[in-house]
Coordinates of C-alpha atoms and ligand atoms in Angstrom, one line a residue:
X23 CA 96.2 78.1 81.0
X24 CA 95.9 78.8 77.4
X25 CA 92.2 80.1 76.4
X26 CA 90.4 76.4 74.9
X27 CA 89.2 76.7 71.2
X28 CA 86.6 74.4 69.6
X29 CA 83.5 73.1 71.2
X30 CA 84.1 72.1 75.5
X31 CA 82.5 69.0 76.7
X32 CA 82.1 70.5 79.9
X33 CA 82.5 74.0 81.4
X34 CA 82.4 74.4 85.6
X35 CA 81.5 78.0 86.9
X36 CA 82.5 78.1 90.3
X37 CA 85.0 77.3 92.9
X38 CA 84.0 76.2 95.9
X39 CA 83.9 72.1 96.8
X40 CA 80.7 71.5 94.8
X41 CA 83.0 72.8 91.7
X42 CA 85.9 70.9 92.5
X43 CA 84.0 67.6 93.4
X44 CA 82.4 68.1 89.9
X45 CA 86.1 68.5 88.3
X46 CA 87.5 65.5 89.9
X47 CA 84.3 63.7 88.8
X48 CA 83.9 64.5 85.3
X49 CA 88.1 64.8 84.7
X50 CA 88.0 61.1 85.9
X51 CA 85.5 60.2 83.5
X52 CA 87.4 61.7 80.2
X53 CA 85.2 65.2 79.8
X54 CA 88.0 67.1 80.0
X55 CA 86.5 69.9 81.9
X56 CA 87.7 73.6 82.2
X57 CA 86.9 75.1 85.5
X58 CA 86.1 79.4 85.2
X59 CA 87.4 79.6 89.2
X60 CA 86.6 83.0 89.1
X61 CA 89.2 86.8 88.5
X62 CA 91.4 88.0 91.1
X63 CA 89.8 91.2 91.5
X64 CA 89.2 93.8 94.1
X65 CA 85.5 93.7 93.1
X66 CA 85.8 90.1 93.7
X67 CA 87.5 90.3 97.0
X68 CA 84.7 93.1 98.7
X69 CA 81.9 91.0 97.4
X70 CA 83.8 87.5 98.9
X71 CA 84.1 85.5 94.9
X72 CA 88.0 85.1 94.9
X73 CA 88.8 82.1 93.8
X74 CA 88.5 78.7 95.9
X75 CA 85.2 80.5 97.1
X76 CA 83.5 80.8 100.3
X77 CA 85.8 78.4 102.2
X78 CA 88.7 80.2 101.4
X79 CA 87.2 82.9 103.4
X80 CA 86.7 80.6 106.7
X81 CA 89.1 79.3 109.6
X82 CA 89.2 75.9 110.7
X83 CA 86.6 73.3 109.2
X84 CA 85.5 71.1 111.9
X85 CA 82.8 69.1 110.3
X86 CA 84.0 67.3 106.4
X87 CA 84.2 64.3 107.1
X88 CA 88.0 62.9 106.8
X89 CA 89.5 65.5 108.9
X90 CA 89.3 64.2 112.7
X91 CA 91.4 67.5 113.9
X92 CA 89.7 69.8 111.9
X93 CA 91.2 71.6 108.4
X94 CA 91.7 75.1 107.3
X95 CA 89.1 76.1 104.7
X96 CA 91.4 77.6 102.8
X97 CA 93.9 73.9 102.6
X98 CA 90.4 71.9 102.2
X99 CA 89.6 74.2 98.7
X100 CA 93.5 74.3 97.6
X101 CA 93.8 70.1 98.1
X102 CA 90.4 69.9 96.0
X103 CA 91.5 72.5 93.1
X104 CA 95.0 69.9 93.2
X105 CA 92.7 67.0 93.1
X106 CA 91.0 68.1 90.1
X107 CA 94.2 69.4 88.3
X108 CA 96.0 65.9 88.9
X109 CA 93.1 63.9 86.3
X110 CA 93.3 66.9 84.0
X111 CA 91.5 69.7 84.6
X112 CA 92.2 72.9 83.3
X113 CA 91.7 75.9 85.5
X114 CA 90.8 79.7 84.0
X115 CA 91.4 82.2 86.3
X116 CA 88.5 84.9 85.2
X117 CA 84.7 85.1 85.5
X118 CA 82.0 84.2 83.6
X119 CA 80.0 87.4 83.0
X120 CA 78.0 86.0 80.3
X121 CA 76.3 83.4 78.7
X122 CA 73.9 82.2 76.1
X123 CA 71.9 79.5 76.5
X124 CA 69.6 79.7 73.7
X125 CA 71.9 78.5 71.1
X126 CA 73.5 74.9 71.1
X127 CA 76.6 74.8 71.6
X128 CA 76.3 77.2 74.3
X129 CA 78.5 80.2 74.3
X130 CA 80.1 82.1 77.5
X131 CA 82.1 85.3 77.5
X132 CA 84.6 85.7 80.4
X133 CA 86.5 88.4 82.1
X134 CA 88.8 88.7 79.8
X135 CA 87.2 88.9 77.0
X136 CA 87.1 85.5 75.6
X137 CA 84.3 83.8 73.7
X138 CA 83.9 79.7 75.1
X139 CA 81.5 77.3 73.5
X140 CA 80.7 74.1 75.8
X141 CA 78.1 71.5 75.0
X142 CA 77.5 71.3 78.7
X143 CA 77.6 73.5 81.6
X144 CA 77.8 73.0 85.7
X145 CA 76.8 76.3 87.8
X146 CA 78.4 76.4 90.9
X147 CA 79.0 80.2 91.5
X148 CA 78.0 80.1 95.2
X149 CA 76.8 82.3 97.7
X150 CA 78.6 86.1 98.3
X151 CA 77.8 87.3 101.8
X152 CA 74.7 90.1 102.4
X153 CA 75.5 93.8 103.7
X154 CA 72.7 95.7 105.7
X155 CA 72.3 97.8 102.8
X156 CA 72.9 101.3 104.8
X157 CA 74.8 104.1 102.9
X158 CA 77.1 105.0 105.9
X159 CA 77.4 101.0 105.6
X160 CA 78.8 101.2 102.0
X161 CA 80.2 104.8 103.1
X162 CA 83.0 103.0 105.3
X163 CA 83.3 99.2 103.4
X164 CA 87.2 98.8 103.3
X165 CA 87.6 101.5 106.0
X166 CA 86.3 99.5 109.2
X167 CA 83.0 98.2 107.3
X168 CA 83.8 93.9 106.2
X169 CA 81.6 90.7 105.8
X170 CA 84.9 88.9 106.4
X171 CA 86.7 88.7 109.6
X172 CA 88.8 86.0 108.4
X173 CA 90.3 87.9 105.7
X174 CA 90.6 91.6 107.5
X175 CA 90.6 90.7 110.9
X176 CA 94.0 91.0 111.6
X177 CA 94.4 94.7 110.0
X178 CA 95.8 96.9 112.3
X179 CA 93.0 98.6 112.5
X180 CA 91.1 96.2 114.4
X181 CA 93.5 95.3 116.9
X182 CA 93.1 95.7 120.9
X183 CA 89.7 97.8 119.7
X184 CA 86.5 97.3 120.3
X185 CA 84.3 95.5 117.2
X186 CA 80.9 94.8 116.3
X187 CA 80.0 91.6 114.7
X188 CA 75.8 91.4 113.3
X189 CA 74.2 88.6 112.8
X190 CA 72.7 85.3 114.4
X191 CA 73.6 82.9 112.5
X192 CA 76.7 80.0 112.3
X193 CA 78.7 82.7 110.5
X194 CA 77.8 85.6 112.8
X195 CA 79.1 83.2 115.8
X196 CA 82.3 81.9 113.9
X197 CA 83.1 85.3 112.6
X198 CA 82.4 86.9 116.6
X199 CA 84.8 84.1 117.3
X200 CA 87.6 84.6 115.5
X201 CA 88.0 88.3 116.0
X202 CA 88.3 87.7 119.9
X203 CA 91.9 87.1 118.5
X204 CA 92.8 90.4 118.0
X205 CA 89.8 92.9 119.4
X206 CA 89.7 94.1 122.8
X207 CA 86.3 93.0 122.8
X208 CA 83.5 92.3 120.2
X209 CA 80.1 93.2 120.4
X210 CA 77.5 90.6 118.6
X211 CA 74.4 92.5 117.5
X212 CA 71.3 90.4 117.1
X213 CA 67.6 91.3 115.9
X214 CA 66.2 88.3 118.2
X215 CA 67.2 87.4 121.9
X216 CA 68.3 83.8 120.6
X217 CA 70.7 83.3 118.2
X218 CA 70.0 80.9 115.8
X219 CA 73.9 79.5 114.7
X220 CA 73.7 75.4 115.8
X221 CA 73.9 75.1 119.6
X222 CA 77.9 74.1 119.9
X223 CA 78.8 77.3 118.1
X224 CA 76.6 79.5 119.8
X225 CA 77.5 78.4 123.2
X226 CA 81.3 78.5 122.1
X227 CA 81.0 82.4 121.3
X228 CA 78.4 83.4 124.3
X229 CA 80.9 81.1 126.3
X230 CA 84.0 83.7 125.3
X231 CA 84.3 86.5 127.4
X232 CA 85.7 88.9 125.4
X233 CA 81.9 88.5 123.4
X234 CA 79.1 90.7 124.5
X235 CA 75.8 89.8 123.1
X236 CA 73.5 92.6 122.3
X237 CA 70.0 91.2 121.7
X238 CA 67.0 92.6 120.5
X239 CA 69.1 95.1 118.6
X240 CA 69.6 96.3 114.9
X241 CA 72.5 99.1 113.9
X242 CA 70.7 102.2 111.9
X243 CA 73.7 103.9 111.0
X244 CA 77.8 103.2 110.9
X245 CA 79.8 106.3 112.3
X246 CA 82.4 107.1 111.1
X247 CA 85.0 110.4 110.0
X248 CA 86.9 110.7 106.5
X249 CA 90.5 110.2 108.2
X250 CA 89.4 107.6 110.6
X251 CA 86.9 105.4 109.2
X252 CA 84.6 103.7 111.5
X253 CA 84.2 104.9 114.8
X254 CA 81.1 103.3 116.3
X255 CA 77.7 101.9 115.4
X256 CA 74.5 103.8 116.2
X257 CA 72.0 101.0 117.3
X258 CA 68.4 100.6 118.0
X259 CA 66.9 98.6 121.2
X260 CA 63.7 96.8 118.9
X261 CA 61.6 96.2 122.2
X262 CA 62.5 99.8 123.8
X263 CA 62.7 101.6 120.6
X264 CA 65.8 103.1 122.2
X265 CA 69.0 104.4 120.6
X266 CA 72.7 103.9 121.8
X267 CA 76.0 104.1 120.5
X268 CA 78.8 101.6 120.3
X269 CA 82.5 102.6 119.6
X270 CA 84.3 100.6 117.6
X271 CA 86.3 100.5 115.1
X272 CA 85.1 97.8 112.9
X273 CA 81.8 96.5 112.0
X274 CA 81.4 93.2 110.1
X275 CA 78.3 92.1 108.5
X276 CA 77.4 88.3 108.8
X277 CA 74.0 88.1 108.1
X278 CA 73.5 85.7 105.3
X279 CA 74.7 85.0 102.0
X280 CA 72.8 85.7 98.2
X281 CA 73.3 83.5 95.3
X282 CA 75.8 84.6 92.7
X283 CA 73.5 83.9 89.9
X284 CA 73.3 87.8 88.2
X285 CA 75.6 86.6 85.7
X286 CA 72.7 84.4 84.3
X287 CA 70.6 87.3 83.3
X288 CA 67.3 85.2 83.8
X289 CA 68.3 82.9 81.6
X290 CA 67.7 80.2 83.7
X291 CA 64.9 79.6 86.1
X292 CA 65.7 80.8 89.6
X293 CA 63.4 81.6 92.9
X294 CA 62.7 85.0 94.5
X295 CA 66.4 85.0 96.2
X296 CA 68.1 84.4 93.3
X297 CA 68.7 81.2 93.9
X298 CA 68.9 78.3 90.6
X299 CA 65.6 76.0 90.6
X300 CA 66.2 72.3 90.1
X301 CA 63.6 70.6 87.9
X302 CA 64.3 67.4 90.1
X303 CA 65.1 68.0 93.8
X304 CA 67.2 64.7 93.3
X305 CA 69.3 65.7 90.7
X306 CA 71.1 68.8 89.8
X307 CA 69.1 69.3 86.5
X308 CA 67.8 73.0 85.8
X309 CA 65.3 75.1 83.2
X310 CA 67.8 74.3 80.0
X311 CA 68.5 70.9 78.9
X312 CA 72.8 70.7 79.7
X313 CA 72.7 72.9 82.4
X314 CA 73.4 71.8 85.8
X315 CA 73.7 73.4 89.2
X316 CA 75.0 72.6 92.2
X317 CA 75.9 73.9 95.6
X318 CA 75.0 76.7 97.5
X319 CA 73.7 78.7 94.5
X320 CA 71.0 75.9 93.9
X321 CA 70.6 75.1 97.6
X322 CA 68.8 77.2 100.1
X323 CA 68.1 74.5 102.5
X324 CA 71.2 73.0 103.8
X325 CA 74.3 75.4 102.3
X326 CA 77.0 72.8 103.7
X327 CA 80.4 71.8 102.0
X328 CA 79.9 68.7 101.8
X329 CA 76.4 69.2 100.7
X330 CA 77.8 71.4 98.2
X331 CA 80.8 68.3 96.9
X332 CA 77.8 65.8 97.1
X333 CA 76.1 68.0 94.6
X334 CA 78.8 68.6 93.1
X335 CA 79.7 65.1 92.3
X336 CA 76.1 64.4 91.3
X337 CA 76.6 67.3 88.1
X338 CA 79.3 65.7 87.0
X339 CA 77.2 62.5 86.7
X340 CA 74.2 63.8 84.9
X341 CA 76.1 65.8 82.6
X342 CA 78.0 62.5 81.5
X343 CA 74.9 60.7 81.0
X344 CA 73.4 63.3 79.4
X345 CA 76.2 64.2 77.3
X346 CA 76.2 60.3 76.6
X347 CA 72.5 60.4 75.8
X348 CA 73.4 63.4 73.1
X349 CA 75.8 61.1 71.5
X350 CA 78.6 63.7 72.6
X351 CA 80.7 61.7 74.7
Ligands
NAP422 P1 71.9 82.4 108.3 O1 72.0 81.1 109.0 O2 70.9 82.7 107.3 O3 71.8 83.5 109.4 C1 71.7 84.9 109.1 C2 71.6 85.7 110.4 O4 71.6 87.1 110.0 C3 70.3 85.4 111.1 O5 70.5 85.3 112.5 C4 69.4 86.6 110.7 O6 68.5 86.9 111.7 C5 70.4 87.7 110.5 N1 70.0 88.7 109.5 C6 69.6 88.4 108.2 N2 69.3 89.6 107.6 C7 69.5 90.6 108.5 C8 69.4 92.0 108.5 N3 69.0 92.6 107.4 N4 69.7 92.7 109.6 C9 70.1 92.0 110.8 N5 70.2 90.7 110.9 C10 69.9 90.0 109.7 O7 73.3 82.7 107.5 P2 74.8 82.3 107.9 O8 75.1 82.5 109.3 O9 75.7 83.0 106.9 O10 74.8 80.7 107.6 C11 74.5 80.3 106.3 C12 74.7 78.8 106.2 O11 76.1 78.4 106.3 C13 74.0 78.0 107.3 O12 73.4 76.8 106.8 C14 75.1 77.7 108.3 O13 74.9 76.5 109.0 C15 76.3 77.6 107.3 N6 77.6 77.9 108.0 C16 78.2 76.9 108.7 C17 79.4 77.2 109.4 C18 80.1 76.1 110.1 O14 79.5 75.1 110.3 N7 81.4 76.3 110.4 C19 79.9 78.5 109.4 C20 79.2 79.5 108.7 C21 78.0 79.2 108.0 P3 67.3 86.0 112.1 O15 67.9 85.0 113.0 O16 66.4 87.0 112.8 O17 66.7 85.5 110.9

């Protein structure tokens, strides 16, 4: 799409199904919005904020309702971006690195260099998935070292091999999961004894027996040679204080998720994660006047997509009536 010129009514950050929903919503209702969906970048793909977002990043979605057999992630995010596009939305492929939100119109400068001006503006930049922060970790990321099984798992690399999966959590047991597909067998590492993904997915992966849990357990360093890559993962018993080494050839990371709000350079109000504050829990309202958020990058609580579209659908709303209010639209 050609860059817009003159003042937007409404500018969407984001591209995940609280973004969408908010396109479909405020495209129906004549704002004309332009959706930033993010730069296809190799940054963008190691920190998981390609376009169409986190979902593009999952398997099969067993829970929106609509969908009785299940969807792909991936088809869910491409049928929403269509949605959108069909009442007029125009779609920028590049990222929003800055913005001002001092001055009225507000201004944003995007990957490409571009100056926008929008009267109103909908965060919805998501979540990117956490790392363990370990320097052989970052050593080895693209060589064996991933927070996304979905989109590396099938590398060669990671075939009939042993894996290593960390985390406790919904993603740590899909992600476990779906490498079973190709590893010989995957190891899940977990700080507790219990893991603490919702009880059909957690019996689903402890139920597969190409799935070893390793409890109590945390990895201190990835091993690894230059030629190689990953080799293993040196890990620590918690309780015994003992060490032991795992060989594998991949290690994915799925231990949480941090709000992609850096871009905002505390320009709006956010908590200690990073995550936006709502003025009113109800709505998607934020520090400035014409800002909204919605999603996971104003939700630390329940971090669902449909959660995320409800939200979504609920910024569209109050930036129309407060674009109304302003006389605007
Ligand atoms: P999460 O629920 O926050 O779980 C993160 C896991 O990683 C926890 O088990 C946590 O351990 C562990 N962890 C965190 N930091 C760690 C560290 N530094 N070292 C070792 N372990 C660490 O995150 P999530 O699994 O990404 O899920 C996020 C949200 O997305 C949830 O609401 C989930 O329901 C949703 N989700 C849903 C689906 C689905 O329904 N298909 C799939 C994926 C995600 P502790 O248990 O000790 O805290």
């Amino acid at each position: 799409m050609t860059q817009p010129s003159g003042v937007e009514k409404l500018v969407i950050i984001g591209s995940g199904p609280a973004s969408w929903t908010c396109a479909i919503y405020a495209a129906r209702a004549n704002l004309n919005p332009v959706v930033y969906e993010g730069a296809l970048t190799e940054e963008n793909r190691l920190r998981g904020t390609l376009p169409l977002g986190q979902l593009n990043l999952t398997t099969e979605v067993e829970n929106f309702p609509g969908f009785p057999e299940g969807i792909l992630g991936p088809e869910l995010m491409m049928r929403s971006k269509l949605q959108a596009e069909r009442f007029g939305t125009r779609v920028i492929t590049e990222d929003i690195e800055d913005v001002d939100f001092a001055q009225r119109p507000f201004t944003l400068k995007d990957s490409a260099g571009n100056t926008i001006k929008a009267h109103a503006v909908v965060i919805a930049t998501g979540a990117s998935a956490n790392y363990l922060g370990l320097e052989s970790e970052n050593k080895y990321k693209n060589f064996g070292v991933s927070a996304c099984a979905v989109c590396d798992g099938a590398l060669p690399r990671f075939r009939n091999q042993p894996l290593v999966v960390v985390g406790g959590g919904d993603s740590a047991a899909e992600e476990a999961s779906y490498l079973t597909k190709f590893a010989s067998k995957v190891y899940l590492v977990h700080r507790r004894d219990k893991l603490r993904a919702s009880p059909i997915m957690a019996e689903r992966v402890l139920a597969n027996a190409k799935v070893e849990p390793v409890w109590n357990s945390a990895v201190e360093e990835v091993l690894g040679e230059e030629e190689k890559g990953v080799t293993g993962v040196r890990i620590k018993h918690l309780l015994e204080n003992k060490m032991r080494t795992i060989d594998a050839t991949g290690m994915f990371a799925a231990i949480g998720h941090t709000p992609n709000t850096k871009f905002l350079r505390g320009q709006l109000q956010t908590d200690d994660k990073g995550f936006v504050v709502l003025q009113d829990p109800a709505r998607t309202t934020t520090s400035v006047e014409g800002v909204f958020a919605a999603g996971d990058v104003a939700d630390p609580l329940y971090k669902q997509a449909i959660t995320a579209a409800g939200m979504g659908c609920k910024a569209a709303l109050d930036a129309e009536r407060w674009l109304a209010a302003k006389g605007i639209h």
